[in-house]
Coordinates of C-alpha atoms in Angstrom, one line a residue:
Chain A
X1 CA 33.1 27.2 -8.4
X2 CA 29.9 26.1 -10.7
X3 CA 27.4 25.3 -8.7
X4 CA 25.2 22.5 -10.0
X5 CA 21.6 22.3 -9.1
X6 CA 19.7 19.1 -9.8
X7 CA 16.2 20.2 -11.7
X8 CA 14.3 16.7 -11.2
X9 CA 10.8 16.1 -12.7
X10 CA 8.8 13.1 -13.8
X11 CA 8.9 13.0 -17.3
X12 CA 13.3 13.4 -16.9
X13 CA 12.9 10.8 -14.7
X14 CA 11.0 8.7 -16.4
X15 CA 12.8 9.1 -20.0
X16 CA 16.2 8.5 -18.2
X17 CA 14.9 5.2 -16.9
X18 CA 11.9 3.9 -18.9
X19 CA 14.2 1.1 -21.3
X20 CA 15.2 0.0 -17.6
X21 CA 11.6 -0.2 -16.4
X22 CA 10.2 -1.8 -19.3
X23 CA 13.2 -4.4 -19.6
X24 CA 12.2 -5.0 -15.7
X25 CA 8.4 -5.2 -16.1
X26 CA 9.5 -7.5 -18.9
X27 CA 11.0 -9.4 -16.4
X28 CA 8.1 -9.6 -14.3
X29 CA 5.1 -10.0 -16.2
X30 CA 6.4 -11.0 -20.1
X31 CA 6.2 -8.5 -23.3
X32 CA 2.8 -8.5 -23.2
X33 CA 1.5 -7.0 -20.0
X34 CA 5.3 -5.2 -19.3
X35 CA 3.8 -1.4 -21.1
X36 CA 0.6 -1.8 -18.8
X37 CA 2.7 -2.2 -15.7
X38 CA 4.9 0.4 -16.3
X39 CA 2.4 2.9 -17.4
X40 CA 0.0 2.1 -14.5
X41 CA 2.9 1.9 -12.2
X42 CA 4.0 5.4 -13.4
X43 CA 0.3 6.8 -13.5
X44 CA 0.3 5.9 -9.5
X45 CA 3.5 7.6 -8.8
X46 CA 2.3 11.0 -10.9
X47 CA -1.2 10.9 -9.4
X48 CA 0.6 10.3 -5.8
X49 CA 3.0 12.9 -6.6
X50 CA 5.7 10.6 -5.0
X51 CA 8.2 10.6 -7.7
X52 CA 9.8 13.8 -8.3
X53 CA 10.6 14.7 -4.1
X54 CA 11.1 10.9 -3.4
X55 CA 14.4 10.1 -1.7
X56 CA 15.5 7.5 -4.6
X57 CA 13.1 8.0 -7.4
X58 CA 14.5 5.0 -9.3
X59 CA 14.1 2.5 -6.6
X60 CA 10.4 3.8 -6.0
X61 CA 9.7 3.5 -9.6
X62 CA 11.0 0.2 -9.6
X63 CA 8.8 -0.8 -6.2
X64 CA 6.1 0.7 -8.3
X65 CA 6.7 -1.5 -10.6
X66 CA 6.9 -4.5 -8.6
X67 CA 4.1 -3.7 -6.7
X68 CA 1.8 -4.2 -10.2
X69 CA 3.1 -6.9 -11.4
X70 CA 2.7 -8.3 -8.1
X71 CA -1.0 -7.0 -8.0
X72 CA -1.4 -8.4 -11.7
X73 CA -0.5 -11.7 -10.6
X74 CA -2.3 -12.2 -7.9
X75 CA -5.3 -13.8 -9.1
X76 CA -4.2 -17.7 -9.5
X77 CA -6.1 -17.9 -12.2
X78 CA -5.0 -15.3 -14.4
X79 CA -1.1 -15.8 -13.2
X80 CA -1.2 -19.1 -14.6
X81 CA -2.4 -17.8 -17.9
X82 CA 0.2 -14.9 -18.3
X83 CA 2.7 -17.5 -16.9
X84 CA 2.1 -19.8 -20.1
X85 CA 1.7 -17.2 -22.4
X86 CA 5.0 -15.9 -20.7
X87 CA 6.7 -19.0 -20.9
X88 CA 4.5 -19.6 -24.7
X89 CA 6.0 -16.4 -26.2
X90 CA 9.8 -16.8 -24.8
X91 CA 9.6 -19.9 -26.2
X92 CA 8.7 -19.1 -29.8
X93 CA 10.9 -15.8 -29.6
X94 CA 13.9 -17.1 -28.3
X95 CA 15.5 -20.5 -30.3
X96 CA 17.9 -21.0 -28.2
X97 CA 15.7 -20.8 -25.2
X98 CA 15.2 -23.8 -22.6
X99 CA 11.6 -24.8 -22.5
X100 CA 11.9 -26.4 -19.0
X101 CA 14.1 -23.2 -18.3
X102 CA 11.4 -21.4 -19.1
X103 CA 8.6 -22.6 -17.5
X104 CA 10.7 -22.6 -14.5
X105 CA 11.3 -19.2 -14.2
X106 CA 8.1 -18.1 -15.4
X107 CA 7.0 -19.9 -12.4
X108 CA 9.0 -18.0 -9.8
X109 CA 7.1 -15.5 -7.7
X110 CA 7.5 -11.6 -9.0
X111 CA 9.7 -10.8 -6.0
X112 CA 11.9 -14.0 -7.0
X113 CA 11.9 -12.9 -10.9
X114 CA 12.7 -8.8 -9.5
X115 CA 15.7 -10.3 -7.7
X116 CA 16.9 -12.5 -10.2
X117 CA 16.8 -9.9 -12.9
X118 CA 18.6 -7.1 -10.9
X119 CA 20.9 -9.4 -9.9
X120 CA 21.8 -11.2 -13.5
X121 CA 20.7 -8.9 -15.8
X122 CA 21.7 -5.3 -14.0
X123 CA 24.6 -7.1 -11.9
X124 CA 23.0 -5.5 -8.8
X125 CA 24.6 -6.2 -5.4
X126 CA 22.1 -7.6 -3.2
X127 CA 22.6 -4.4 -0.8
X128 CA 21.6 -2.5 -4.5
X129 CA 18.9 -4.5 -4.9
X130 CA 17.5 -4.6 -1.7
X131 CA 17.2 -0.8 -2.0
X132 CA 15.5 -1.1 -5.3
X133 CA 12.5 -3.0 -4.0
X134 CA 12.1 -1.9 -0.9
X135 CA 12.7 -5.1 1.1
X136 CA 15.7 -6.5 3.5
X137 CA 19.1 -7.7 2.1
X138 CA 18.5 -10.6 3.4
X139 CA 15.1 -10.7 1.4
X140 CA 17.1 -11.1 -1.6
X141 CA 19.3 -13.3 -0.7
X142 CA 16.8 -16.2 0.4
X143 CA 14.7 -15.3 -2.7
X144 CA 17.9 -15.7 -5.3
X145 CA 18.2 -18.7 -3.1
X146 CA 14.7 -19.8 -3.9
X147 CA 15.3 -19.0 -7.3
X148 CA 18.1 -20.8 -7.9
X149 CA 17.0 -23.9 -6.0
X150 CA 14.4 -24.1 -8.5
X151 CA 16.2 -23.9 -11.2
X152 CA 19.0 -26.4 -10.1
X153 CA 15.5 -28.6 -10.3
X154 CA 15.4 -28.2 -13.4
X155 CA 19.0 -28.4 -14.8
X156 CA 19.4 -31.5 -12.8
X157 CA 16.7 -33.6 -14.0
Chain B
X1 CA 34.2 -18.1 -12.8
X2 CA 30.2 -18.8 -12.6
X3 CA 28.6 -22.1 -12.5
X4 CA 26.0 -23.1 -15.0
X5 CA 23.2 -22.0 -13.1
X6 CA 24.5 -18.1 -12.9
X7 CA 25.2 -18.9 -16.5
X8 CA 21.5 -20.1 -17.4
X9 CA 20.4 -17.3 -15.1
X10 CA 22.3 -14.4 -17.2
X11 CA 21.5 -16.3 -20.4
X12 CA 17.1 -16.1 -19.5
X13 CA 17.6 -12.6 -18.4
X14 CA 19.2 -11.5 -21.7
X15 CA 16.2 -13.6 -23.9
X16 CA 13.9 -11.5 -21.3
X17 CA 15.2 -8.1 -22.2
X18 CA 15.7 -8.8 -26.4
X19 CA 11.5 -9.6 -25.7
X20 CA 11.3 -6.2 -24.1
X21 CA 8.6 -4.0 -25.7
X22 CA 9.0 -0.7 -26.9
X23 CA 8.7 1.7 -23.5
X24 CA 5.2 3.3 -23.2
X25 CA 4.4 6.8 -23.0
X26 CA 4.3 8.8 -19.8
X27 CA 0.9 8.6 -18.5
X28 CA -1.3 11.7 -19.1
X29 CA -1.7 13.1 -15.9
X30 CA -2.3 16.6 -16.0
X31 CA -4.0 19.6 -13.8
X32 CA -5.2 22.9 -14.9
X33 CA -6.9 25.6 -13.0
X34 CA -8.9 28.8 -13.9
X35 CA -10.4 31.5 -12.7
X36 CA -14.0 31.7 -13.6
X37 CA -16.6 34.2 -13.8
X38 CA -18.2 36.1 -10.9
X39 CA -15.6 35.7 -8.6
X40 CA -15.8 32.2 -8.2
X41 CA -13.0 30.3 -8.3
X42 CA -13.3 27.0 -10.4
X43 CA -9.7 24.6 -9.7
X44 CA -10.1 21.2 -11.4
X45 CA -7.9 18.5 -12.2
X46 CA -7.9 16.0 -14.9
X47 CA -6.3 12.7 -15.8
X48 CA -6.9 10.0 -17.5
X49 CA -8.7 8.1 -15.2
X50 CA -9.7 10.7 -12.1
X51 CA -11.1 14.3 -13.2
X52 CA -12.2 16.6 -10.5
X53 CA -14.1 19.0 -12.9
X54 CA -14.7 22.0 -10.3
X55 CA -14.2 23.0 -6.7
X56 CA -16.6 26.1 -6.4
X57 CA -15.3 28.2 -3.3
X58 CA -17.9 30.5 -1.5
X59 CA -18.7 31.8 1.9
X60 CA -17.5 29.7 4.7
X61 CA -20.6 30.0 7.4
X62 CA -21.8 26.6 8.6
X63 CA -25.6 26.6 7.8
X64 CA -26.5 25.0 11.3
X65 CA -24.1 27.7 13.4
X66 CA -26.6 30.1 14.4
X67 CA -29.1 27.2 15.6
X68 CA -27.1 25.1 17.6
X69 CA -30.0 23.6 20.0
X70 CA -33.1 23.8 17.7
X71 CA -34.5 21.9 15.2
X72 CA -36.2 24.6 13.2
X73 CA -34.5 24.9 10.0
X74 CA -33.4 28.9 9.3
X75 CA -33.4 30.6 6.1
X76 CA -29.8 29.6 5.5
X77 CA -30.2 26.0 6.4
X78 CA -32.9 25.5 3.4
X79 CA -30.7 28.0 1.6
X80 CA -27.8 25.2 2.0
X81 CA -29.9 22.5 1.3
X82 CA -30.9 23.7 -2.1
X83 CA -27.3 24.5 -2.7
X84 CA -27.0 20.8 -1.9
X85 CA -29.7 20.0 -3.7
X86 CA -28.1 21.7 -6.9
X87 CA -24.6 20.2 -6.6
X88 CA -26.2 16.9 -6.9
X89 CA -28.5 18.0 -9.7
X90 CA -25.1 18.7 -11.5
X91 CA -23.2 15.3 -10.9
X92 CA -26.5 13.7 -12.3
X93 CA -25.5 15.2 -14.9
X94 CA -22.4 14.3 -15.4
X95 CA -23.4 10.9 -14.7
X96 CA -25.7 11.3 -18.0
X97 CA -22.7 12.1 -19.8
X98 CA -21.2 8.6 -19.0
X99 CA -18.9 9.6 -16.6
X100 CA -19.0 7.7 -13.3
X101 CA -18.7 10.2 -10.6
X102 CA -18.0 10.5 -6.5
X103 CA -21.0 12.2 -4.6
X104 CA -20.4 16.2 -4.0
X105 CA -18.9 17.0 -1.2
X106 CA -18.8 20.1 0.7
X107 CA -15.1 20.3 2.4
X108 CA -15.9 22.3 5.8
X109 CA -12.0 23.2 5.9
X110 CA -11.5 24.9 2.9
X111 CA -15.2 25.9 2.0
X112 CA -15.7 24.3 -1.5
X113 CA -17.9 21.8 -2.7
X114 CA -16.1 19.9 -5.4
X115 CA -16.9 17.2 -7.8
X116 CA -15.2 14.7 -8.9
X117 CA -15.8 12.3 -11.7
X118 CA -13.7 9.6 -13.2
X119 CA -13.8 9.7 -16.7
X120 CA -11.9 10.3 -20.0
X121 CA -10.7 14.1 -20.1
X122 CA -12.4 14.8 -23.0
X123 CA -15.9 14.6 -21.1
X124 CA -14.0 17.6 -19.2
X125 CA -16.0 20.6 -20.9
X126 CA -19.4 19.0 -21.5
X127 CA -19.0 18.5 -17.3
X128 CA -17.7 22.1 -16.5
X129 CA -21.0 23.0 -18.4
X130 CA -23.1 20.8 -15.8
X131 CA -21.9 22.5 -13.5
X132 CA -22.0 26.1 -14.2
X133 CA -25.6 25.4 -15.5
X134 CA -27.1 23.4 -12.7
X135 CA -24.9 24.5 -9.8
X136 CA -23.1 28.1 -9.9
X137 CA -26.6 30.1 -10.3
X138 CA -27.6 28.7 -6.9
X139 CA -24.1 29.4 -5.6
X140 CA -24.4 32.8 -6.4
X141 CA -27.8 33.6 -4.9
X142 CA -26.2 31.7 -2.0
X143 CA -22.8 34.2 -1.8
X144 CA -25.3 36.8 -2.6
X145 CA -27.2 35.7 0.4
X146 CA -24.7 34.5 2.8
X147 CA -21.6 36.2 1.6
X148 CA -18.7 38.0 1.6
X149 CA -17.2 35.5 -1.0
X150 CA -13.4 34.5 -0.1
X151 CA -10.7 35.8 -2.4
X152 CA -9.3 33.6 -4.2
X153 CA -5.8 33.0 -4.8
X154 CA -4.9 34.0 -8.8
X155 CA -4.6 30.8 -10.9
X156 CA -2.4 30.6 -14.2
X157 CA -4.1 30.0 -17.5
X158 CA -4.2 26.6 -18.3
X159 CA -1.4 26.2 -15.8
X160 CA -0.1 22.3 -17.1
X161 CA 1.8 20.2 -14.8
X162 CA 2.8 16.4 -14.1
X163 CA 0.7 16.3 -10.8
X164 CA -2.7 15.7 -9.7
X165 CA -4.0 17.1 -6.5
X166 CA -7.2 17.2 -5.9
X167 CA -6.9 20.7 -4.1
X168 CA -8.3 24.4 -3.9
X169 CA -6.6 26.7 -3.6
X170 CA -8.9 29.3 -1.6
X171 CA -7.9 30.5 2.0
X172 CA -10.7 29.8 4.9
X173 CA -11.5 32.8 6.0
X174 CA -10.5 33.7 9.6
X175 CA -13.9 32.2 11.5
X176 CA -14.0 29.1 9.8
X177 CA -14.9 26.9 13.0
X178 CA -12.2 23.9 13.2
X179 CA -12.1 22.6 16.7
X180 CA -13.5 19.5 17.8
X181 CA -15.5 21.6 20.2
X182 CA -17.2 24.0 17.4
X183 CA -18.4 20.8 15.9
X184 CA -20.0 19.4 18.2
X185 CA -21.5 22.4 19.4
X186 CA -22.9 22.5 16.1
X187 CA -23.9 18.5 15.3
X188 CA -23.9 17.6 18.7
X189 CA -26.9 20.1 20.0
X190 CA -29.6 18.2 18.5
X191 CA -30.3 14.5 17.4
X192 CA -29.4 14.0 14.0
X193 CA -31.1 11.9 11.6
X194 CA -30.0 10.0 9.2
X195 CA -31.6 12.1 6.2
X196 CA -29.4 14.7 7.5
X197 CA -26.7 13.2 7.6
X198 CA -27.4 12.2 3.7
X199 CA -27.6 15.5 3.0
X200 CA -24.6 17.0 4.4
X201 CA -22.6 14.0 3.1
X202 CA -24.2 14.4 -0.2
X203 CA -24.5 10.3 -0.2
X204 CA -26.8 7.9 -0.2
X205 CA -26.0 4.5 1.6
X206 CA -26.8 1.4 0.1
X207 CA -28.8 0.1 2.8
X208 CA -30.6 3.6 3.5
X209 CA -33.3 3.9 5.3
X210 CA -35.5 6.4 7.3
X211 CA -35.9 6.6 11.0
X212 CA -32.3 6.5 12.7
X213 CA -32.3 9.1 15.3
X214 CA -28.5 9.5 16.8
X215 CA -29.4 9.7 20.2
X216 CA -26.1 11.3 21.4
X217 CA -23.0 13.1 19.7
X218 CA -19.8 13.3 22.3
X219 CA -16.4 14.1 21.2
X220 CA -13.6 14.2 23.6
X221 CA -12.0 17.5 23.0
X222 CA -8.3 16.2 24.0
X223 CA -8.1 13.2 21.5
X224 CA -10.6 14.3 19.5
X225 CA -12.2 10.9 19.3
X226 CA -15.8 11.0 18.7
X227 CA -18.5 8.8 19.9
X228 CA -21.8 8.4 18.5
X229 CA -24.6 6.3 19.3
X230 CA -27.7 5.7 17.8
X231 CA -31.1 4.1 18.1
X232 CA -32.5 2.0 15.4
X233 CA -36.6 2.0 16.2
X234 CA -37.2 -0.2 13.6
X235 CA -34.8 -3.1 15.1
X236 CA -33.5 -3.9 11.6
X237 CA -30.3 -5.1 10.8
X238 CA -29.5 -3.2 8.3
X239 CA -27.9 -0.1 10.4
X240 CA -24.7 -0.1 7.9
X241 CA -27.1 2.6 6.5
X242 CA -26.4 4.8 9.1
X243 CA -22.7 4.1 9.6
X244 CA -21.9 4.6 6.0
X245 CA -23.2 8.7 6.6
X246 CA -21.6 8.8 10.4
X247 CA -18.4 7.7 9.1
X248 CA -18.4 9.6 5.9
X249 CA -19.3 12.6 8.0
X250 CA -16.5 12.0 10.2
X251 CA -14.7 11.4 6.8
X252 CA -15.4 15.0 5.9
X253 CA -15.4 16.6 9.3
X254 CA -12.6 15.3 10.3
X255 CA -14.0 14.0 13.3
X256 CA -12.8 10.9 14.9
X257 CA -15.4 8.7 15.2
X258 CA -16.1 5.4 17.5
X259 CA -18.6 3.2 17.3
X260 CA -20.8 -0.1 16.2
X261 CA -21.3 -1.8 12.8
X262 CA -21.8 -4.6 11.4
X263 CA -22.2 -3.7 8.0
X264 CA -21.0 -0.7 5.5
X265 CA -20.9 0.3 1.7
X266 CA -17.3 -0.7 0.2
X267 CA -14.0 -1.4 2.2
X268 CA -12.5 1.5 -0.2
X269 CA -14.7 3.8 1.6
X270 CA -13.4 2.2 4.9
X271 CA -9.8 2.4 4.0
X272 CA -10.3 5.7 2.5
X273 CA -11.8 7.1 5.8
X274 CA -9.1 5.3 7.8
X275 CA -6.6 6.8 5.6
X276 CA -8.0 10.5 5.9
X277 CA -6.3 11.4 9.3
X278 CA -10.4 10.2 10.1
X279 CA -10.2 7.5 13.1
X280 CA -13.1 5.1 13.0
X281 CA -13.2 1.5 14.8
X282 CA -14.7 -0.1 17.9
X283 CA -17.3 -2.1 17.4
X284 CA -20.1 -3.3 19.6
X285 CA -20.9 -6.4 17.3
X286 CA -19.3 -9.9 17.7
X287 CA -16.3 -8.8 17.5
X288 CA -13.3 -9.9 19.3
X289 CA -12.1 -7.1 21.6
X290 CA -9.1 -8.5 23.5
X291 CA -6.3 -6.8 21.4
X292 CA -7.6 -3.2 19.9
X293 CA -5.3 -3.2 17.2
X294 CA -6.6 -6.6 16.1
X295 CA -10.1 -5.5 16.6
X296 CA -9.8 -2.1 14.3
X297 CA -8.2 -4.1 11.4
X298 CA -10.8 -6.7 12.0
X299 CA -13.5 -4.1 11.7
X300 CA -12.5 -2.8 8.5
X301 CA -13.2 -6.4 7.1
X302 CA -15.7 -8.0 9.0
X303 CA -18.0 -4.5 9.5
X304 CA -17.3 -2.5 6.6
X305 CA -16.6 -4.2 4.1
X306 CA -15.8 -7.3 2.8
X307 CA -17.6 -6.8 -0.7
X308 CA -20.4 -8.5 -1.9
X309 CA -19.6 -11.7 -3.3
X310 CA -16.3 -12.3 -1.6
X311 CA -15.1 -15.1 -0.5
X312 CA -11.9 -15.7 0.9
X313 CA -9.3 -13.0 2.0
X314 CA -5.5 -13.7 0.3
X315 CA -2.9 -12.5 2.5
X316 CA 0.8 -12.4 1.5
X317 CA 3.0 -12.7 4.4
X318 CA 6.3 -11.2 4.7
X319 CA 8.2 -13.9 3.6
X320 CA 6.2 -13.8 0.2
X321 CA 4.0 -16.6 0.3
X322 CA 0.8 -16.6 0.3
X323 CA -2.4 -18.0 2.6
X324 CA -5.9 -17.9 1.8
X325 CA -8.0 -17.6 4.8
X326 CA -12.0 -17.9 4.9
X327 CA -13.4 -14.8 5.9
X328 CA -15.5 -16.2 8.8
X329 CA -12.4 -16.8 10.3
X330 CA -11.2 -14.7 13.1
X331 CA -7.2 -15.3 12.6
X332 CA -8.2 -13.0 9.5
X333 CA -7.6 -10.0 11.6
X334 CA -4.4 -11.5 13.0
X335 CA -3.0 -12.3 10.0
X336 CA -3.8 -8.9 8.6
X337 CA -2.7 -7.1 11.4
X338 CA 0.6 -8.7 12.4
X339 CA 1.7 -10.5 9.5
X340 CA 0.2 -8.8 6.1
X341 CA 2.4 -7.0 3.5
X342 CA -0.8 -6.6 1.0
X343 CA -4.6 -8.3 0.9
X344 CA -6.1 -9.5 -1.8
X345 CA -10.5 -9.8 -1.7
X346 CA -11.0 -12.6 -4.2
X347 CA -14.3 -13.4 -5.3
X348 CA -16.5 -17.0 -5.7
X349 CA -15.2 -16.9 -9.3
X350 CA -11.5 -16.4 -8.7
X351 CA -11.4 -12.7 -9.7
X352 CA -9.7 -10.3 -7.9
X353 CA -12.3 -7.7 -6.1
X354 CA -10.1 -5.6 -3.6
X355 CA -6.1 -5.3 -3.5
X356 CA -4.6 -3.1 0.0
X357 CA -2.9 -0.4 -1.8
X358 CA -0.1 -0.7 1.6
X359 CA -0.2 -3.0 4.5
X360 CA -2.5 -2.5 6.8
X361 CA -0.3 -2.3 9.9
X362 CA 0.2 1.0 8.6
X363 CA -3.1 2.4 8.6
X364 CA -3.6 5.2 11.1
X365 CA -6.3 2.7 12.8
X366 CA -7.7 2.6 16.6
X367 CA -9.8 0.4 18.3
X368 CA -11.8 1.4 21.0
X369 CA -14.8 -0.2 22.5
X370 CA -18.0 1.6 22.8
X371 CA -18.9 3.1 25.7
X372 CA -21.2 1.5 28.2
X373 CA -24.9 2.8 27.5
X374 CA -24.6 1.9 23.8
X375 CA -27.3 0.0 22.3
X376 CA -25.1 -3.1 21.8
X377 CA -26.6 -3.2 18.1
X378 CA -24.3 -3.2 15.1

């Protein structure tokens, strides 16, 4: 019987998943700041030298990433200007695109926008997604809660 | 069947990802190691952002071991201090060549001094050349002195790998004195002064000043919790001086430390120290001391460090939202300690000056009082 021996290392790891990440930071932060937050989210997990013997190296990228969009937003002043220049470029780059959609979701909190894109966008289980970032299933669930509660806002005015 | 706000959901999720950029390269991180010339071993690892450019290895004997109890300085103790002297002669000049660097430090455990310097790689050379001018030539009249010179393990040519460590890779030899007690036979014979802590630190404090005399050094051999206490003859208030080179010694020693302060360099050096496997808390300042736990975390922030210019701490609680709490406050430490998943310093001007790299409550932290007979000064 073939034995089959997993050879992991970071730059396997990240080329399998990097579309993923970026689609994610993407997610998070907007086009514009998505390649910094991956690549400093990456440069932490290779200077840590977390990633290759982590347990799941695709959830702990993805907490990585989290964690610096998170840290990026932090500052209320500069979240509300990547928020409109989020909600400024979807906008122009999308037609069909919402504008009170938009600004609603650019508004949620980066935990909120993680949970709502692995959930919609990756078709995550909560269980799934819960692993992902790092945080309780029950996490999720009262953030895609929060998200959608916002968003029902919205669509209802 | 979905309802129109799944729909709308899916719908912004798919503009998001057609906006996605194109996925960036994976981050230079890189490490290389060599073996240099007169049986020196030189390790160094570079990045992009953090470059230790050398870790010279030599002779493990601990320059104060053979004069435990006196104060004279011995041939070996001025030979240490110029070898001192010399490692900082070569990070000044790898500060000329731009590059913003850490202070040397001499790592007892593994007997190296390294250097580290965060810069672009491609000052990597230019700062190898620093320190083989300004700092090997005294290392080798000090092996030559103080020797024998530990073998070194062999290193690969320009060995490249996806991993920084900032390690050596040479073996302490077989006396290298560890224990609690072997330090503080050694630091603990004689009062200490703050000048020497500086120089076996290799740091200056930002509040430095002349004329602290560490009145006792004890270190509890079973938890290995130090205590030092100090006088301050001059009455100032500016003792953070002092603390900054205790703690950074116990940083670099090892050495748990306990004690006073009400003022300190950087909460990165704090949390660094705190991370190290390094205890340090306790505080003899107005601090509250009911709950230990709360009184360590407290500590960190109120002694050591919040930053100049900050002004209120951010603390995202567990349930992701966020409270802004003045830093005068005392439910600060509570809020850190019990409820915290990340801190965020924020400065007068909005700008973000500190973020926890991982909550607090995880930081290997312990609060002890200090003893009765301490001066009560921070």
């Amino acid at each position: 019987m073939e034995q089959v021996v997993e050879v992991r290392s970071a730059e396997g790891l990240y080329g399998q998943h990097r579309m993923s990440l970026i689609r994610f930071a993407t997610a998070l932060v907007g086009p514009d700041d998505a390649a910094d937050v991956v690549s400093d989210a990456m440069e932490s997990l290779l200077r840590g030298n977390q990633l290759v013997s982590a347990e799941s190296p695709v959830g702990l990228m993805h907490t990585a990433v989290l964690a610096k969009a998170r840290s990026m937003q932090r500052s209320v002043f500069a979240r509300r200007v990547r928020e409109r220049r989020f909600a400024d470029r979807w906008i122009e780059q999308q037609p069909d695109a919402r504008p009170e959609v938009v600004q609603a979701l650019v508004r949620l909190s980066p935990q909120q926008r993680a949970c709502v894109y692995l959930t919609y966008w990756e078709d995550q289980a909560p269980a799934s997604v819960a692993a992902h970032l790092g945080i309780g299933e029950g996490s999720v669930k009262r953030q895609l809660a929060r998200a959608r509660a916002k968003l029902r806002e919205v669509l209802n005015d | 069947m979905t309802d129109p706000i799944t729909d709308t959901l899916r719908d912004s999720m798919r503009q998001v990802v057609d906006m996605a950029p194109e996925a960036p390269a994976l981050p230079a991180v890189a490490q290389y190691s060599r073996r240099a010339r007169s049986g020196l071993a030189l390790v160094g690892g570079f990045a992009a952002v953090i470059l230790t450019v050398g870790v010279a290895a030599f002779a493990l004997t601990r320059p104060t071991q053979e004069v435990a109890g006196s104060t004279d300085l011995t041939h070996r103790e001025i030979a240490f201090a110029e070898l001192e002297e010399a490692a900082h002669s070569a990070t000044q000049c790898i500060e000329d060549l731009g590059a913003e660097t850490r202070p040397p430090v001499y790592h007892d455990d593994s007997a190296t001094f390294s250097f580290t310097m965060v810069a672009d790689g491609s000052l990597q050379s230019e700062a190898e050349a620093c320190i083989e001018e300004l700092f090997e030539p005294t290392n080798a009249e000090w092996m030559a002195a103080y020797g024998p010179v530990p073998t070194p393990e062999p290193h690969d040519e320009a060995t490249t790998t996806h991993a920084t460590n900032e390690t050596t890779t040479t073996n302490p030899p077989d006396n290298d004195p560890q224990s609690v007690a072997d330090i503080a036979e050694l630091i603990g014979a004689r009062p200490i002064t703050q000048n020497d802590l500086e120089l076996k630190t290799g740091l200056t404090p930002r509040f430095a000043t002349n004329g602290y005399e560490l009145n006792r050094i004890t270190i509890d051999t079973e938890t290995e919790i130090g205590l030092i206490l100090y006088n301050d003859p001059s009455e100032r208030d500016d003792g953070g001086g002092a603390y900054a080179c205790i703690y950074d010694y116990a940083l670099i020693s090892g050495v748990s430390v306990i004690g006073g302060a009400q003022c300190a360099p950087t909460l990165d050096r704090a949390i660094e120290m705190a991370t190290s496997g390094a205890t340090a808390s306790g505080s003899c300042g107005p601090v509250p001391k009911e709950d230990p736990q709360v009184d360590g975390v407290w500590t960190l922030f109120s002694s050591w460090g919040i930053p100049d210019g900050v002004d209120t701490v951010r603390v995202t609680l567990s349930n992701d939202e966020e409270e802004t709490i003045d830093v005068a406050s005392t439910r600060v430490a509570q809020k850190l300690w019990n409820e915290s998943i990340s801190i965020t310093a924020i400065s007068y001007d909005g700008d973000t000056i500190y973020e926890s790299p991982y909550p607090l409550s995880q930081l290997p932290i312990q609060g002890i009082d200090c003893a009765p007979g301490s001066d009560g000064q921070g």
